[in-house]
Amino acid sequence: MAITLLFAVSALTFGAMNVLGDPLFNILGPIARDTGNPKSVKLIEKAKNDYNLDKPLPVRYGLWVSGFVRGDMGVQFSTDGQPPVTELLKERIPRTVTLLILGQLIAVLVSIPWALISASRADKFVDRLSTATTFMLVALPGFALAIILKYVFAIRLGWFPLTYRALDPLRTRLFQMLLPGFVIGLPAAAIYQRLLRTDLITTLQEDFILMARSKGVSKPRILFKHALRPSMFSFITVVGLTTGALIGGSIVVETVFRIPGIGSTLVEAVLRHDFPVVLAIVMIVATAFVLINLLIDVVYTIIDPRVHR
Amino acid sequence: MSTETPTTTEVATPAPGDAATKKTLGIGFWICIGWLLVMVFIAVFATRLPIPDPKFNFIEPGQAGPSKGPSAAHWFGTDKDARDVFARTVYGSRVSLTVGFIAIAFGMFVGGTLGILAGFFRGWIDRIFSFMFLVLLSFPSLVLAIMLTALLDRKLFTISMILGVLAVAPVGRLARATTMQYADREFVIAARSLGAKNKRIIIRELLPNVAIPMSALALLGMAVAIVAEGGLAFLGLSVERSITWGGMIQLGSDSSKTLQNQPWIAFFPIGVLFLTVFALNFAGDRVRTYFDVKEISL
């Protein structure tokens, strides 16, 4: 299933890039249209040969897939094609992955205690306030939150640096990622909190909670030991699903904080019409997304044995 | 892996006592609708409103720097080209609302049709359409939107359609699930035994029932489309040569200096965008609890 899906996704992306776009024009610029001039014709022939553009679409797709699987994502269009796409992405992917992990970590670490507090005081003032907060966080587009946090914490308070600097030592760079991590993590935390809170409230009405309570188990212990785990199923699914949305969010965050990850690279490549880079990034992201969902299914069977059939 | 789609989520129903006790839309809902109506009004009548020209440069002689803070003449201040931020915010609502509306209308029509057909006929039609939805959902939506804007042009209608394509899969899945839920119910069997054809059953019996949960999704989906358009505009990939909220926010935040010294350029459009998205989300959520829609897939 996952393989079929990836095949469909890659064929669609590759097809769209080649049918809707004009690769030759993107490599050579205006020269590609200048078929009267023998010098241009020579360049066109060379480019066609270099980029396999003279072969039929299915063949090109086959070549591209076999390259992609072996880790060779081709050469960049535009300029001199250096560095190769693989090298470029090898340098940039870790930054985005770090940012996403940091964001998810913040989201999970913030949302679980938040949901526990809300659920244990359901419909009281604290809970209502926190529901209102989640609504606001969800309604705030990523780029808006990025600018607000940047303005407050980096510009006004000066707690965090304004941008990311790729040459700084690792620890400094991680610190520079913290604020962007919050931009990604907070809206996700709001989504997780809402979901976990609802599930916790449902769990807290179960008989085994009543049992634990009548045995005199303390309230925090009931919340952590008894209620949390059975309430985590949809939480885990949504954490996985949200990863895709976070990749989208990271595009904007990377742009605001000038982090050279794959999100900002994607935007630059799109503005330059650099198809091999766009194609590689879209495929990597889609593959990661499909694999994460697969992983979620596995985790799901581990934490909930009832799924085994 | 199971044959069931790996990305399906059943989001739990609201807790008992949460919504069941009071079955009204509430005052908050109507405030939100009020704000949305104001937005629609200013978008439609932007050219007739007594506001400054959004493209005029209000440069006064003997002044340092073109950008000034909010004042009686310029309620939201002026931007780096000394243009009125308030007027631009008003005009910016046009692109946002148009894109939001066309996108979700397209998503509802295409996604709704495919979803109902898949849920009603099941079998291979269902398998093909569900697989299509799954493929669409394999891309993070902003990534797919960016890829498509790169390949197509950046006219208002094209951007709306691109964001409409993004809405197809979530809407389609909801329509499919709801249709399946109703397809075996007594009133459908009754209609069939009275001799109703498939077409009549779908339009007269199923569509009204599927339309209710979809109406909640319409408001939420419009919010998603407006945010997505804002994101594209912020990245410089939305409608060309138009005033957009995302574009204004980008202008006000492209350098830290601007953000520090003239925060109003970015923050007023952010505020209006936020209130609009919040109103759509809140109203959509109220409609959803009001009709007790069990499943969301957005």
PDB file of C-alpha atoms in Angstrom, chain A residues 1 4-5 8-9 13 16-17 123 135-136 139-141 143-144 147-148 150-151 155-156 162 195 198-199 201 205 238 241 244 248 251 255-256 258 270-271 273 275 282 285-286 289 293-294 297, chain B residues 1 6-7 9 11-16 18 131 134-135 137-140 142-143 146-147 150-152 227 230-231 234-235 237 249 253-254 256 259-260 263 267 270 273-274 277-278 281-282 285:
ATOM      1  CA  MET A   1       0.000   0.000   0.000  1.00  0.00           C
ATOM      2  CA  THR A   4       1.736   1.995  -4.402  1.00  0.00           C
ATOM      3  CA  LEU A   5       1.050   5.324  -2.779  1.00  0.00           C
ATOM      4  CA  ALA A   8       1.454   7.353  -7.479  1.00  0.00           C
ATOM      5  CA  VAL A   9       2.769  10.398  -5.636  1.00  0.00           C
ATOM      6  CA  THR A  13       4.749  15.009  -9.160  1.00  0.00           C
ATOM      7  CA  ALA A  16       3.138  17.579 -13.374  1.00  0.00           C
ATOM      8  CA  MET A  17       6.628  19.053 -13.349  1.00  0.00           C
ATOM      9  CA  ASP A 123     -15.399  23.455  32.552  1.00  0.00           C
ATOM     10  CA  PHE A 135      -8.712  28.674  19.672  1.00  0.00           C
ATOM     11  CA  MET A 136      -6.516  31.721  19.333  1.00  0.00           C
ATOM     12  CA  ALA A 139      -6.479  30.772  14.349  1.00  0.00           C
ATOM     13  CA  LEU A 140      -3.077  32.444  14.193  1.00  0.00           C
ATOM     14  CA  PRO A 141      -1.311  31.612  10.910  1.00  0.00           C
ATOM     15  CA  PHE A 143       3.895  33.358   9.757  1.00  0.00           C
ATOM     16  CA  ALA A 144       1.877  35.698  12.001  1.00  0.00           C
ATOM     17  CA  ILE A 147       6.469  37.565  13.536  1.00  0.00           C
ATOM     18  CA  ILE A 148       4.745  38.148  16.861  1.00  0.00           C
ATOM     19  CA  LYS A 150      10.109  37.407  16.927  1.00  0.00           C
ATOM     20  CA  TYR A 151       8.911  40.914  17.745  1.00  0.00           C
ATOM     21  CA  ILE A 155      13.340  42.413  19.241  1.00  0.00           C
ATOM     22  CA  ARG A 156      11.652  43.880  22.338  1.00  0.00           C
ATOM     23  CA  LEU A 162      16.932  37.361  15.449  1.00  0.00           C
ATOM     24  CA  LEU A 195      -7.809  16.363  21.614  1.00  0.00           C
ATOM     25  CA  THR A 198     -11.517  15.542  25.396  1.00  0.00           C
ATOM     26  CA  ASP A 199     -10.187  11.991  25.553  1.00  0.00           C
ATOM     27  CA  ILE A 201     -12.446  13.689  30.203  1.00  0.00           C
ATOM     28  CA  GLN A 205     -15.620   8.814  33.611  1.00  0.00           C
ATOM     29  CA  VAL A 238      -2.696  13.165  15.386  1.00  0.00           C
ATOM     30  CA  LEU A 241      -0.645  13.392  11.045  1.00  0.00           C
ATOM     31  CA  GLY A 244       2.904  16.940   7.589  1.00  0.00           C
ATOM     32  CA  GLY A 248       4.376  23.135   5.777  1.00  0.00           C
ATOM     33  CA  ILE A 251       8.645  26.539   5.282  1.00  0.00           C
ATOM     34  CA  THR A 255      11.865  31.997   5.886  1.00  0.00           C
ATOM     35  CA  VAL A 256      11.156  34.315   8.818  1.00  0.00           C
ATOM     36  CA  ARG A 258      16.430  32.745   7.826  1.00  0.00           C
ATOM     37  CA  VAL A 270      10.269  27.524  -6.862  1.00  0.00           C
ATOM     38  CA  LEU A 271      11.082  31.190  -7.441  1.00  0.00           C
ATOM     39  CA  HIS A 273      11.967  27.382 -11.378  1.00  0.00           C
ATOM     40  CA  PHE A 275      12.616  21.699 -10.934  1.00  0.00           C
ATOM     41  CA  VAL A 282       8.509  17.347  -2.598  1.00  0.00           C
ATOM     42  CA  VAL A 285       8.647  15.285   2.170  1.00  0.00           C
ATOM     43  CA  ALA A 286       5.900  13.047   0.765  1.00  0.00           C
ATOM     44  CA  PHE A 289       5.000  11.737   5.455  1.00  0.00           C
ATOM     45  CA  ASN A 293       1.962   7.314   8.932  1.00  0.00           C
ATOM     46  CA  LEU A 294       3.157   3.744   8.530  1.00  0.00           C
ATOM     47  CA  ASP A 297       0.213   2.315  12.582  1.00  0.00           C
TER      48      ASP A 297
ATOM     49  CA  MET B   1      -0.732  -2.516   7.055  1.00  0.00           C
ATOM     50  CA  PRO B   6      -3.652   4.915   7.320  1.00  0.00           C
ATOM     51  CA  THR B   7      -4.474   8.572   7.728  1.00  0.00           C
ATOM     52  CA  THR B   9      -8.737   9.881  12.193  1.00  0.00           C
ATOM     53  CA  VAL B  11     -11.633  12.643  16.448  1.00  0.00           C
ATOM     54  CA  ALA B  12     -13.561  11.897  19.575  1.00  0.00           C
ATOM     55  CA  THR B  13     -16.941  13.411  20.206  1.00  0.00           C
ATOM     56  CA  PRO B  14     -17.165  16.370  22.537  1.00  0.00           C
ATOM     57  CA  ALA B  15     -17.364  15.271  26.136  1.00  0.00           C
ATOM     58  CA  PRO B  16     -20.820  14.543  27.465  1.00  0.00           C
ATOM     59  CA  ASP B  18     -20.045  19.809  26.931  1.00  0.00           C
ATOM     60  CA  PHE B 131      -6.866   6.314  -3.336  1.00  0.00           C
ATOM     61  CA  LEU B 134      -4.944   9.478  -0.138  1.00  0.00           C
ATOM     62  CA  VAL B 135      -2.499  10.639  -2.798  1.00  0.00           C
ATOM     63  CA  LEU B 137      -3.200  13.892   1.428  1.00  0.00           C
ATOM     64  CA  SER B 138       0.326  12.532   1.025  1.00  0.00           C
ATOM     65  CA  PHE B 139       1.595  16.029   0.397  1.00  0.00           C
ATOM     66  CA  PRO B 140       1.647  18.538   3.193  1.00  0.00           C
ATOM     67  CA  LEU B 142       1.461  24.065   1.724  1.00  0.00           C
ATOM     68  CA  VAL B 143       4.079  22.007  -0.129  1.00  0.00           C
ATOM     69  CA  ILE B 146       3.788  25.850  -3.545  1.00  0.00           C
ATOM     70  CA  MET B 147       4.551  23.190  -6.140  1.00  0.00           C
ATOM     71  CA  ALA B 150       5.403  27.141  -9.362  1.00  0.00           C
ATOM     72  CA  LEU B 151       3.979  25.296 -12.351  1.00  0.00           C
ATOM     73  CA  LEU B 152       0.924  27.415 -13.090  1.00  0.00           C
ATOM     74  CA  VAL B 227      -4.435  31.019   5.951  1.00  0.00           C
ATOM     75  CA  GLY B 230      -1.768  34.304   3.389  1.00  0.00           C
ATOM     76  CA  GLY B 231       1.174  31.922   3.642  1.00  0.00           C
ATOM     77  CA  PHE B 234       3.878  35.931   2.568  1.00  0.00           C
ATOM     78  CA  LEU B 235       6.334  33.808   0.597  1.00  0.00           C
ATOM     79  CA  LEU B 237       3.888  33.173  -4.306  1.00  0.00           C
ATOM     80  CA  ILE B 249       2.765  41.349   6.447  1.00  0.00           C
ATOM     81  CA  SER B 253       8.578  42.139   8.509  1.00  0.00           C
ATOM     82  CA  ASP B 254      11.147  41.500   5.790  1.00  0.00           C
ATOM     83  CA  SER B 256      14.101  43.212  11.608  1.00  0.00           C
ATOM     84  CA  LEU B 259       9.563  45.266  12.367  1.00  0.00           C
ATOM     85  CA  GLN B 260      11.301  47.078  15.211  1.00  0.00           C
ATOM     86  CA  PRO B 263       5.585  47.447  13.751  1.00  0.00           C
ATOM     87  CA  PHE B 267       0.685  44.064  12.938  1.00  0.00           C
ATOM     88  CA  ILE B 270      -1.965  40.380  11.168  1.00  0.00           C
ATOM     89  CA  LEU B 273      -6.273  38.277   9.346  1.00  0.00           C
ATOM     90  CA  PHE B 274      -6.306  36.736  12.812  1.00  0.00           C
ATOM     91  CA  VAL B 277      -9.636  33.310  10.666  1.00  0.00           C
ATOM     92  CA  PHE B 278     -10.689  33.164  14.312  1.00  0.00           C
ATOM     93  CA  ASN B 281     -12.935  28.776  13.022  1.00  0.00           C
ATOM     94  CA  PHE B 282     -15.161  29.671  15.919  1.00  0.00           C
ATOM     95  CA  ASP B 285     -16.796  24.891  15.439  1.00  0.00           C
TER      96      ASP B 285
END
